[in-house]
Amino acid sequence: MSEAPPSFRRGKVSSAGLLGILVVILTLSGCGIVKEKESAAEPSKSKRSVLHPESAIERTREISSSALDMSGVKGKVSPAGPIVRTDGQHKGNYYVHHAWSVGGVPPTEIKEGMERLRRELPKEGWSIEKYGRANSKARQMQLEAFHDGQKYLMQVEALIRSERGTDGGEPGNSREDLLSFTVMSPSYKFPEGADPHDE
């Protein structure tokens, strides 16, 4: 099923804008929230880069790997890989979404990983758009960043069971503490012959 893609722009993102545009997507473990930016900030169709989906997937995988390295968390990484999503509003366009997590480590390591990301991401061209408690009942720590050069969006959330007030046994909750990542590419145009919807 096709969906409208995320949109990207330079500068700060308002909290109200983020709340209005996000599609809630669960990581493989069933946790994590991803927000998609408003379509008004999306570049015009003619300005979107032409890129083969395989190249976009590899670029997204590299960004996720770099984020894990910057976090310094040495745990078990979920097997979920990047996926291509087509733009239901603009035929011929797509974006790449990668929701994954790392766990199997104490909560202190997850918290330290979040703090390291806050310090290290700006050194690699990321602008920190948000660093603080999520606007949810659990109030988990959340980081949102935007890469000005590559136009990627990243959201990271520290999913600590003891801070959620649950043992993780409820539906939709992870059974372990996790550092949850969502990495999203800008909208690209399929090169000729690569669009799966071409007849």
mmCIF file of N, CA and C in Angstrom, residues 32-150:
data_model
loop_
_atom_site.group_PDB
_atom_site.id
_atom_site.type_symbol
_atom_site.label_atom_id
_atom_site.label_comp_id
_atom_site.label_asym_id
_atom_site.label_seq_id
_atom_site.Cartn_x
_atom_site.Cartn_y
_atom_site.Cartn_z
ATOM 1 N N GLY A 32 8.402 2.288 19.335
ATOM 2 C CA GLY A 32 9.006 3.379 18.571
ATOM 3 C C GLY A 32 7.962 4.157 17.805
ATOM 4 N N ILE A 33 8.160 5.428 17.750
ATOM 5 C CA ILE A 33 7.235 6.297 17.030
ATOM 6 C C ILE A 33 8.011 7.087 16.009
ATOM 7 N N VAL A 34 7.479 7.121 14.802
ATOM 8 C CA VAL A 34 8.116 7.877 13.752
ATOM 9 C C VAL A 34 7.194 8.970 13.312
ATOM 10 N N LYS A 35 7.755 10.138 13.060
ATOM 11 C CA LYS A 35 6.951 11.267 12.626
ATOM 12 C C LYS A 35 7.397 11.699 11.249
ATOM 13 N N GLU A 36 6.422 12.006 10.386
ATOM 14 C CA GLU A 36 6.734 12.473 9.051
ATOM 15 C C GLU A 36 6.378 13.945 8.951
ATOM 16 N N LYS A 37 7.249 14.712 8.298
ATOM 17 C CA LYS A 37 7.074 16.163 8.263
ATOM 18 C C LYS A 37 6.015 16.597 7.257
ATOM 19 N N GLU A 38 5.554 17.807 7.412
ATOM 20 C CA GLU A 38 4.459 18.320 6.615
ATOM 21 C C GLU A 38 4.798 18.398 5.133
ATOM 22 N N SER A 39 3.797 18.078 4.292
ATOM 23 C CA SER A 39 4.019 18.072 2.853
ATOM 24 C C SER A 39 4.299 19.462 2.316
ATOM 25 N N ALA A 40 3.905 20.483 3.034
ATOM 26 C CA ALA A 40 4.148 21.850 2.571
ATOM 27 C C ALA A 40 5.633 22.144 2.479
ATOM 28 N N ALA A 41 6.450 21.428 3.238
ATOM 29 C CA ALA A 41 7.886 21.671 3.231
ATOM 30 C C ALA A 41 8.606 20.798 2.223
ATOM 31 N N GLU A 42 7.881 19.932 1.537
ATOM 32 C CA GLU A 42 8.488 19.000 0.606
ATOM 33 C C GLU A 42 8.937 19.718 -0.660
ATOM 34 N N PRO A 43 10.111 19.332 -1.202
ATOM 35 C CA PRO A 43 10.554 19.961 -2.448
ATOM 36 C C PRO A 43 9.610 19.623 -3.590
ATOM 37 N N SER A 44 9.561 20.483 -4.585
ATOM 38 C CA SER A 44 8.680 20.225 -5.720
ATOM 39 C C SER A 44 9.124 18.969 -6.447
ATOM 40 N N LYS A 45 8.188 18.364 -7.144
ATOM 41 C CA LYS A 45 8.449 17.095 -7.814
ATOM 42 C C LYS A 45 9.647 17.177 -8.748
ATOM 43 N N SER A 46 9.786 18.309 -9.447
ATOM 44 C CA SER A 46 10.867 18.461 -10.421
ATOM 45 C C SER A 46 12.242 18.542 -9.764
ATOM 46 N N LYS A 47 12.295 18.896 -8.472
ATOM 47 C CA LYS A 47 13.578 19.057 -7.798
ATOM 48 C C LYS A 47 14.047 17.799 -7.081
ATOM 49 N N ARG A 48 13.230 16.747 -7.058
ATOM 50 C CA ARG A 48 13.620 15.531 -6.369
ATOM 51 C C ARG A 48 14.728 14.821 -7.137
ATOM 52 N N SER A 49 15.683 14.282 -6.410
ATOM 53 C CA SER A 49 16.799 13.578 -7.031
ATOM 54 C C SER A 49 16.337 12.242 -7.590
ATOM 55 N N VAL A 50 16.923 11.877 -8.723
ATOM 56 C CA VAL A 50 16.670 10.560 -9.301
ATOM 57 C C VAL A 50 17.709 9.611 -8.705
ATOM 58 N N LEU A 51 17.254 8.553 -8.065
ATOM 59 C CA LEU A 51 18.154 7.600 -7.427
ATOM 60 C C LEU A 51 17.529 6.219 -7.455
ATOM 61 N N HIS A 52 18.316 5.212 -7.812
ATOM 62 C CA HIS A 52 17.798 3.848 -7.829
ATOM 63 C C HIS A 52 17.513 3.405 -6.398
ATOM 64 N N PRO A 53 16.399 2.702 -6.168
ATOM 65 C CA PRO A 53 16.068 2.275 -4.808
ATOM 66 C C PRO A 53 17.176 1.488 -4.114
ATOM 67 N N GLU A 54 17.920 0.677 -4.862
ATOM 68 C CA GLU A 54 19.000 -0.087 -4.232
ATOM 69 C C GLU A 54 20.061 0.840 -3.645
ATOM 70 N N SER A 55 20.352 1.932 -4.344
ATOM 71 C CA SER A 55 21.327 2.903 -3.836
ATOM 72 C C SER A 55 20.783 3.629 -2.618
ATOM 73 N N ALA A 56 19.490 3.956 -2.647
ATOM 74 C CA ALA A 56 18.872 4.640 -1.508
ATOM 75 C C ALA A 56 18.832 3.727 -0.283
ATOM 76 N N ILE A 57 18.566 2.454 -0.491
ATOM 77 C CA ILE A 57 18.567 1.485 0.611
ATOM 78 C C ILE A 57 19.954 1.382 1.220
ATOM 79 N N GLU A 58 20.970 1.299 0.383
ATOM 80 C CA GLU A 58 22.343 1.194 0.885
ATOM 81 C C GLU A 58 22.741 2.451 1.647
ATOM 82 N N ARG A 59 22.355 3.622 1.145
ATOM 83 C CA ARG A 59 22.660 4.876 1.831
ATOM 84 C C ARG A 59 21.979 4.906 3.203
ATOM 85 N N THR A 60 20.730 4.462 3.252
ATOM 86 C CA THR A 60 19.991 4.433 4.520
ATOM 87 C C THR A 60 20.629 3.460 5.501
ATOM 88 N N ARG A 61 21.056 2.305 4.988
ATOM 89 C CA ARG A 61 21.718 1.310 5.838
ATOM 90 C C ARG A 61 23.013 1.882 6.430
ATOM 91 N N GLU A 62 23.761 2.622 5.617
ATOM 92 C CA GLU A 62 25.015 3.226 6.090
ATOM 93 C C GLU A 62 24.751 4.273 7.184
ATOM 94 N N ILE A 63 23.691 5.065 7.015
ATOM 95 C CA ILE A 63 23.350 6.071 8.018
ATOM 96 C C ILE A 63 22.953 5.402 9.331
ATOM 97 N N SER A 64 22.172 4.327 9.249
ATOM 98 C CA SER A 64 21.782 3.596 10.455
ATOM 99 C C SER A 64 22.999 3.007 11.155
ATOM 100 N N SER A 65 23.910 2.436 10.378
ATOM 101 C CA SER A 65 25.122 1.852 10.948
ATOM 102 C C SER A 65 25.979 2.907 11.635
ATOM 103 N N SER A 66 26.085 4.068 11.008
ATOM 104 C CA SER A 66 26.848 5.173 11.583
ATOM 105 C C SER A 66 26.225 5.636 12.894
ATOM 106 N N ALA A 67 24.890 5.686 12.939
ATOM 107 C CA ALA A 67 24.199 6.107 14.165
ATOM 108 C C ALA A 67 24.456 5.124 15.293
ATOM 109 N N LEU A 68 24.449 3.836 14.976
ATOM 110 C CA LEU A 68 24.736 2.831 15.998
ATOM 111 C C LEU A 68 26.151 3.002 16.532
ATOM 112 N N ASP A 69 27.101 3.229 15.629
ATOM 113 C CA ASP A 69 28.493 3.440 16.056
ATOM 114 C C ASP A 69 28.599 4.655 16.964
ATOM 115 N N MET A 70 27.920 5.748 16.600
ATOM 116 C CA MET A 70 27.987 6.969 17.404
ATOM 117 C C MET A 70 27.369 6.772 18.786
ATOM 118 N N SER A 71 26.341 5.919 18.877
ATOM 119 C CA SER A 71 25.692 5.680 20.170
ATOM 120 C C SER A 71 26.609 4.928 21.125
ATOM 121 N N GLY A 72 27.474 4.095 20.564
ATOM 122 C CA GLY A 72 28.372 3.301 21.398
ATOM 123 C C GLY A 72 27.697 2.151 22.111
ATOM 124 N N VAL A 73 26.435 1.875 21.803
ATOM 125 C CA VAL A 73 25.713 0.788 22.466
ATOM 126 C C VAL A 73 26.081 -0.533 21.796
ATOM 127 N N LYS A 74 26.598 -1.462 22.576
ATOM 128 C CA LYS A 74 27.034 -2.760 22.066
ATOM 129 C C LYS A 74 26.034 -3.831 22.480
ATOM 130 N N GLY A 75 24.935 -3.892 21.778
ATOM 131 C CA GLY A 75 23.899 -4.853 22.122
ATOM 132 C C GLY A 75 23.455 -5.649 20.918
ATOM 133 N N LYS A 76 22.295 -6.270 21.039
ATOM 134 C CA LYS A 76 21.727 -7.074 19.962
ATOM 135 C C LYS A 76 20.872 -6.183 19.066
ATOM 136 N N VAL A 77 21.223 -6.133 17.783
ATOM 137 C CA VAL A 77 20.516 -5.281 16.819
ATOM 138 C C VAL A 77 19.408 -6.084 16.147
ATOM 139 N N SER A 78 18.231 -5.497 16.065
ATOM 140 C CA SER A 78 17.099 -6.168 15.408
ATOM 141 C C SER A 78 17.411 -6.364 13.926
ATOM 142 N N PRO A 79 16.871 -7.417 13.317
ATOM 143 C CA PRO A 79 17.195 -7.724 11.911
ATOM 144 C C PRO A 79 16.452 -6.901 10.878
ATOM 145 N N ALA A 80 15.540 -6.044 11.298
ATOM 146 C CA ALA A 80 14.743 -5.277 10.330
ATOM 147 C C ALA A 80 15.629 -4.422 9.437
ATOM 148 N N GLY A 81 15.427 -4.527 8.125
ATOM 149 C CA GLY A 81 16.210 -3.734 7.184
ATOM 150 C C GLY A 81 15.412 -2.595 6.599
ATOM 151 N N PRO A 82 16.077 -1.708 5.837
ATOM 152 C CA PRO A 82 15.364 -0.590 5.197
ATOM 153 C C PRO A 82 14.344 -1.094 4.181
ATOM 154 N N ILE A 83 13.229 -0.384 4.074
ATOM 155 C CA ILE A 83 12.214 -0.743 3.094
ATOM 156 C C ILE A 83 11.856 0.475 2.249
ATOM 157 N N VAL A 84 11.454 0.221 1.015
ATOM 158 C CA VAL A 84 11.047 1.279 0.090
ATOM 159 C C VAL A 84 9.549 1.470 0.192
ATOM 160 N N ARG A 85 9.130 2.725 0.314
ATOM 161 C CA ARG A 85 7.707 3.049 0.334
ATOM 162 C C ARG A 85 7.420 4.015 -0.806
ATOM 163 N N THR A 86 6.404 3.704 -1.566
ATOM 164 C CA THR A 86 6.057 4.578 -2.684
ATOM 165 C C THR A 86 5.170 5.714 -2.210
ATOM 166 N N ASP A 87 5.207 6.799 -2.958
ATOM 167 C CA ASP A 87 4.441 8.003 -2.651
ATOM 168 C C ASP A 87 3.094 7.902 -3.354
ATOM 169 N N GLY A 88 2.029 7.741 -2.571
ATOM 170 C CA GLY A 88 0.703 7.606 -3.165
ATOM 171 C C GLY A 88 0.201 8.867 -3.828
ATOM 172 N N GLN A 89 0.778 10.020 -3.484
ATOM 173 C CA GLN A 89 0.319 11.283 -4.051
ATOM 174 C C GLN A 89 1.037 11.641 -5.349
ATOM 175 N N HIS A 90 2.255 11.145 -5.515
ATOM 176 C CA HIS A 90 3.053 11.488 -6.695
ATOM 177 C C HIS A 90 3.641 10.212 -7.292
ATOM 178 N N LYS A 91 3.044 9.741 -8.353
ATOM 179 C CA LYS A 91 3.525 8.530 -9.008
ATOM 180 C C LYS A 91 4.966 8.721 -9.462
ATOM 181 N N GLY A 92 5.772 7.707 -9.255
ATOM 182 C CA GLY A 92 7.169 7.768 -9.675
ATOM 183 C C GLY A 92 8.114 8.183 -8.563
ATOM 184 N N ASN A 93 7.578 8.498 -7.374
ATOM 185 C CA ASN A 93 8.404 8.897 -6.244
ATOM 186 C C ASN A 93 8.361 7.838 -5.147
ATOM 187 N N TYR A 94 9.404 7.825 -4.327
ATOM 188 C CA TYR A 94 9.477 6.879 -3.223
ATOM 189 C C TYR A 94 10.389 7.442 -2.140
ATOM 190 N N TYR A 95 10.381 6.816 -0.978
ATOM 191 C CA TYR A 95 11.339 7.124 0.079
ATOM 192 C C TYR A 95 11.695 5.831 0.798
ATOM 193 N N VAL A 96 12.745 5.867 1.587
ATOM 194 C CA VAL A 96 13.209 4.672 2.298
ATOM 195 C C VAL A 96 13.018 4.888 3.795
ATOM 196 N N HIS A 97 12.478 3.872 4.444
ATOM 197 C CA HIS A 97 12.194 3.912 5.875
ATOM 198 C C HIS A 97 12.919 2.747 6.560
ATOM 199 N N HIS A 98 13.623 3.040 7.639
ATOM 200 C CA HIS A 98 14.335 1.986 8.372
ATOM 201 C C HIS A 98 14.059 2.117 9.869
ATOM 202 N N ALA A 99 13.233 1.214 10.402
ATOM 203 C CA ALA A 99 12.924 1.180 11.838
ATOM 204 C C ALA A 99 13.623 -0.031 12.437
ATOM 205 N N TRP A 100 14.478 0.209 13.410
ATOM 206 C CA TRP A 100 15.246 -0.877 14.018
ATOM 207 C C TRP A 100 15.584 -0.500 15.456
ATOM 208 N N SER A 101 16.186 -1.423 16.172
ATOM 209 C CA SER A 101 16.516 -1.157 17.570
ATOM 210 C C SER A 101 17.730 -1.966 17.998
ATOM 211 N N VAL A 102 18.306 -1.572 19.118
ATOM 212 C CA VAL A 102 19.403 -2.313 19.741
ATOM 213 C C VAL A 102 19.040 -2.489 21.208
ATOM 214 N N GLY A 103 19.207 -3.698 21.710
ATOM 215 C CA GLY A 103 18.829 -4.001 23.086
ATOM 216 C C GLY A 103 19.776 -5.002 23.717
ATOM 217 N N GLY A 104 19.316 -5.602 24.806
ATOM 218 C CA GLY A 104 20.140 -6.574 25.501
ATOM 219 C C GLY A 104 21.235 -5.950 26.343
ATOM 220 N N VAL A 105 21.057 -4.677 26.696
ATOM 221 C CA VAL A 105 22.038 -3.966 27.524
ATOM 222 C C VAL A 105 21.298 -3.288 28.677
ATOM 223 N N PRO A 106 22.014 -2.934 29.756
ATOM 224 C CA PRO A 106 21.357 -2.267 30.882
ATOM 225 C C PRO A 106 20.805 -0.894 30.488
ATOM 226 N N PRO A 107 19.778 -0.434 31.205
ATOM 227 C CA PRO A 107 19.201 0.887 30.923
ATOM 228 C C PRO A 107 20.229 2.014 30.963
ATOM 229 N N THR A 108 21.229 1.904 31.835
ATOM 230 C CA THR A 108 22.241 2.963 31.909
ATOM 231 C C THR A 108 22.988 3.107 30.587
ATOM 232 N N GLU A 109 23.247 1.996 29.905
ATOM 233 C CA GLU A 109 23.942 2.059 28.611
ATOM 234 C C GLU A 109 23.068 2.706 27.544
ATOM 235 N N ILE A 110 21.776 2.434 27.603
ATOM 236 C CA ILE A 110 20.858 3.050 26.645
ATOM 237 C C ILE A 110 20.817 4.561 26.846
ATOM 238 N N LYS A 111 20.742 4.990 28.101
ATOM 239 C CA LYS A 111 20.727 6.422 28.394
ATOM 240 C C LYS A 111 22.037 7.090 27.975
ATOM 241 N N GLU A 112 23.146 6.420 28.226
ATOM 242 C CA GLU A 112 24.445 6.964 27.815
ATOM 243 C C GLU A 112 24.531 7.042 26.294
ATOM 244 N N GLY A 113 23.947 6.048 25.605
ATOM 245 C CA GLY A 113 23.929 6.060 24.146
ATOM 246 C C GLY A 113 23.160 7.247 23.595
ATOM 247 N N MET A 114 22.045 7.578 24.219
ATOM 248 C CA MET A 114 21.269 8.753 23.804
ATOM 249 C C MET A 114 22.093 10.026 23.965
ATOM 250 N N GLU A 115 22.772 10.142 25.075
ATOM 251 C CA GLU A 115 23.577 11.338 25.331
ATOM 252 C C GLU A 115 24.740 11.433 24.345
ATOM 253 N N ARG A 116 25.352 10.296 24.029
ATOM 254 C CA ARG A 116 26.444 10.315 23.039
ATOM 255 C C ARG A 116 25.928 10.764 21.677
ATOM 256 N N LEU A 117 24.754 10.289 21.290
ATOM 257 C CA LEU A 117 24.174 10.707 20.010
ATOM 258 C C LEU A 117 23.922 12.210 19.995
ATOM 259 N N ARG A 118 23.427 12.745 21.100
ATOM 260 C CA ARG A 118 23.193 14.189 21.177
ATOM 261 C C ARG A 118 24.475 14.974 20.953
ATOM 262 N N ARG A 119 25.597 14.452 21.458
ATOM 263 C CA ARG A 119 26.884 15.136 21.294
ATOM 264 C C ARG A 119 27.502 14.896 19.922
ATOM 265 N N GLU A 120 27.393 13.667 19.408
ATOM 266 C CA GLU A 120 28.128 13.286 18.204
ATOM 267 C C GLU A 120 27.423 13.590 16.889
ATOM 268 N N LEU A 121 26.104 13.522 16.850
ATOM 269 C CA LEU A 121 25.392 13.750 15.589
ATOM 270 C C LEU A 121 25.701 15.103 14.956
ATOM 271 N N PRO A 122 25.735 16.212 15.726
ATOM 272 C CA PRO A 122 26.057 17.501 15.091
ATOM 273 C C PRO A 122 27.435 17.526 14.435
ATOM 274 N N LYS A 123 28.362 16.729 14.915
ATOM 275 C CA LYS A 123 29.702 16.680 14.317
ATOM 276 C C LYS A 123 29.669 16.048 12.928
ATOM 277 N N GLU A 124 28.583 15.311 12.627
ATOM 278 C CA GLU A 124 28.442 14.636 11.339
ATOM 279 C C GLU A 124 27.391 15.306 10.454
ATOM 280 N N GLY A 125 27.075 16.569 10.746
ATOM 281 C CA GLY A 125 26.163 17.319 9.882
ATOM 282 C C GLY A 125 24.699 17.263 10.255
ATOM 283 N N TRP A 126 24.367 16.677 11.414
ATOM 284 C CA TRP A 126 22.977 16.582 11.850
ATOM 285 C C TRP A 126 22.615 17.773 12.721
ATOM 286 N N SER A 127 21.412 18.289 12.546
ATOM 287 C CA SER A 127 20.868 19.320 13.424
ATOM 288 C C SER A 127 19.932 18.635 14.409
ATOM 289 N N ILE A 128 20.144 18.846 15.701
ATOM 290 C CA ILE A 128 19.255 18.271 16.704
ATOM 291 C C ILE A 128 18.005 19.144 16.789
ATOM 292 N N GLU A 129 16.876 18.577 16.384
ATOM 293 C CA GLU A 129 15.610 19.306 16.378
ATOM 294 C C GLU A 129 14.885 19.179 17.718
ATOM 295 N N LYS A 130 15.112 18.058 18.400
ATOM 296 C CA LYS A 130 14.466 17.839 19.691
ATOM 297 C C LYS A 130 15.325 16.901 20.522
ATOM 298 N N TYR A 131 15.437 17.191 21.811
ATOM 299 C CA TYR A 131 16.080 16.271 22.756
ATOM 300 C C TYR A 131 15.382 16.460 24.091
ATOM 301 N N GLY A 132 14.537 15.519 24.440
ATOM 302 C CA GLY A 132 13.782 15.644 25.679
ATOM 303 C C GLY A 132 12.756 14.543 25.789
ATOM 304 N N ARG A 133 11.863 14.691 26.736
ATOM 305 C CA ARG A 133 10.843 13.680 26.981
ATOM 306 C C ARG A 133 9.782 13.678 25.880
ATOM 307 N N ALA A 134 9.366 12.478 25.514
ATOM 308 C CA ALA A 134 8.311 12.342 24.502
ATOM 309 C C ALA A 134 6.994 12.856 25.062
ATOM 310 N N ASN A 135 6.146 13.327 24.174
ATOM 311 C CA ASN A 135 4.833 13.840 24.567
ATOM 312 C C ASN A 135 3.865 12.665 24.674
ATOM 313 N N SER A 136 4.121 11.759 25.607
ATOM 314 C CA SER A 136 3.313 10.554 25.759
ATOM 315 C C SER A 136 3.212 10.209 27.231
ATOM 316 N N LYS A 137 2.373 9.223 27.527
ATOM 317 C CA LYS A 137 2.194 8.799 28.908
ATOM 318 C C LYS A 137 3.498 8.282 29.499
ATOM 319 N N ALA A 138 4.281 7.561 28.702
ATOM 320 C CA ALA A 138 5.530 6.975 29.195
ATOM 321 C C ALA A 138 6.628 8.018 29.392
ATOM 322 N N ARG A 139 6.575 9.125 28.617
ATOM 323 C CA ARG A 139 7.548 10.212 28.747
ATOM 324 C C ARG A 139 8.982 9.715 28.559
ATOM 325 N N GLN A 140 9.203 8.842 27.590
ATOM 326 C CA GLN A 140 10.544 8.343 27.307
ATOM 327 C C GLN A 140 11.399 9.449 26.686
ATOM 328 N N MET A 141 12.721 9.352 26.873
ATOM 329 C CA MET A 141 13.630 10.303 26.233
ATOM 330 C C MET A 141 13.622 10.082 24.731
ATOM 331 N N GLN A 142 13.613 11.188 24.000
ATOM 332 C CA GLN A 142 13.495 11.126 22.550
ATOM 333 C C GLN A 142 14.425 12.148 21.910
ATOM 334 N N LEU A 143 15.017 11.766 20.794
ATOM 335 C CA LEU A 143 15.896 12.656 20.043
ATOM 336 C C LEU A 143 15.417 12.665 18.600
ATOM 337 N N GLU A 144 15.323 13.856 18.013
ATOM 338 C CA GLU A 144 14.987 13.989 16.597
ATOM 339 C C GLU A 144 16.053 14.840 15.934
ATOM 340 N N ALA A 145 16.545 14.381 14.795
ATOM 341 C CA ALA A 145 17.622 15.088 14.104
ATOM 342 C C ALA A 145 17.370 15.101 12.609
ATOM 343 N N PHE A 146 17.903 16.127 11.965
ATOM 344 C CA PHE A 146 17.751 16.300 10.519
ATOM 345 C C PHE A 146 19.119 16.574 9.915
ATOM 346 N N HIS A 147 19.450 15.867 8.824
ATOM 347 C CA HIS A 147 20.737 16.071 8.159
ATOM 348 C C HIS A 147 20.559 17.071 7.027
ATOM 349 N N ASP A 148 21.146 18.238 7.182
ATOM 350 C CA ASP A 148 20.963 19.306 6.201
ATOM 351 C C ASP A 148 21.472 18.931 4.819
ATOM 352 N N GLY A 149 22.573 18.172 4.762
ATOM 353 C CA GLY A 149 23.158 17.822 3.475
ATOM 354 C C GLY A 149 22.399 16.723 2.749
ATOM 355 N N GLN A 150 22.140 15.623 3.443
ATOM 356 C CA GLN A 150 21.499 14.475 2.809
ATOM 357 C C GLN A 150 19.984 14.472 2.945
#
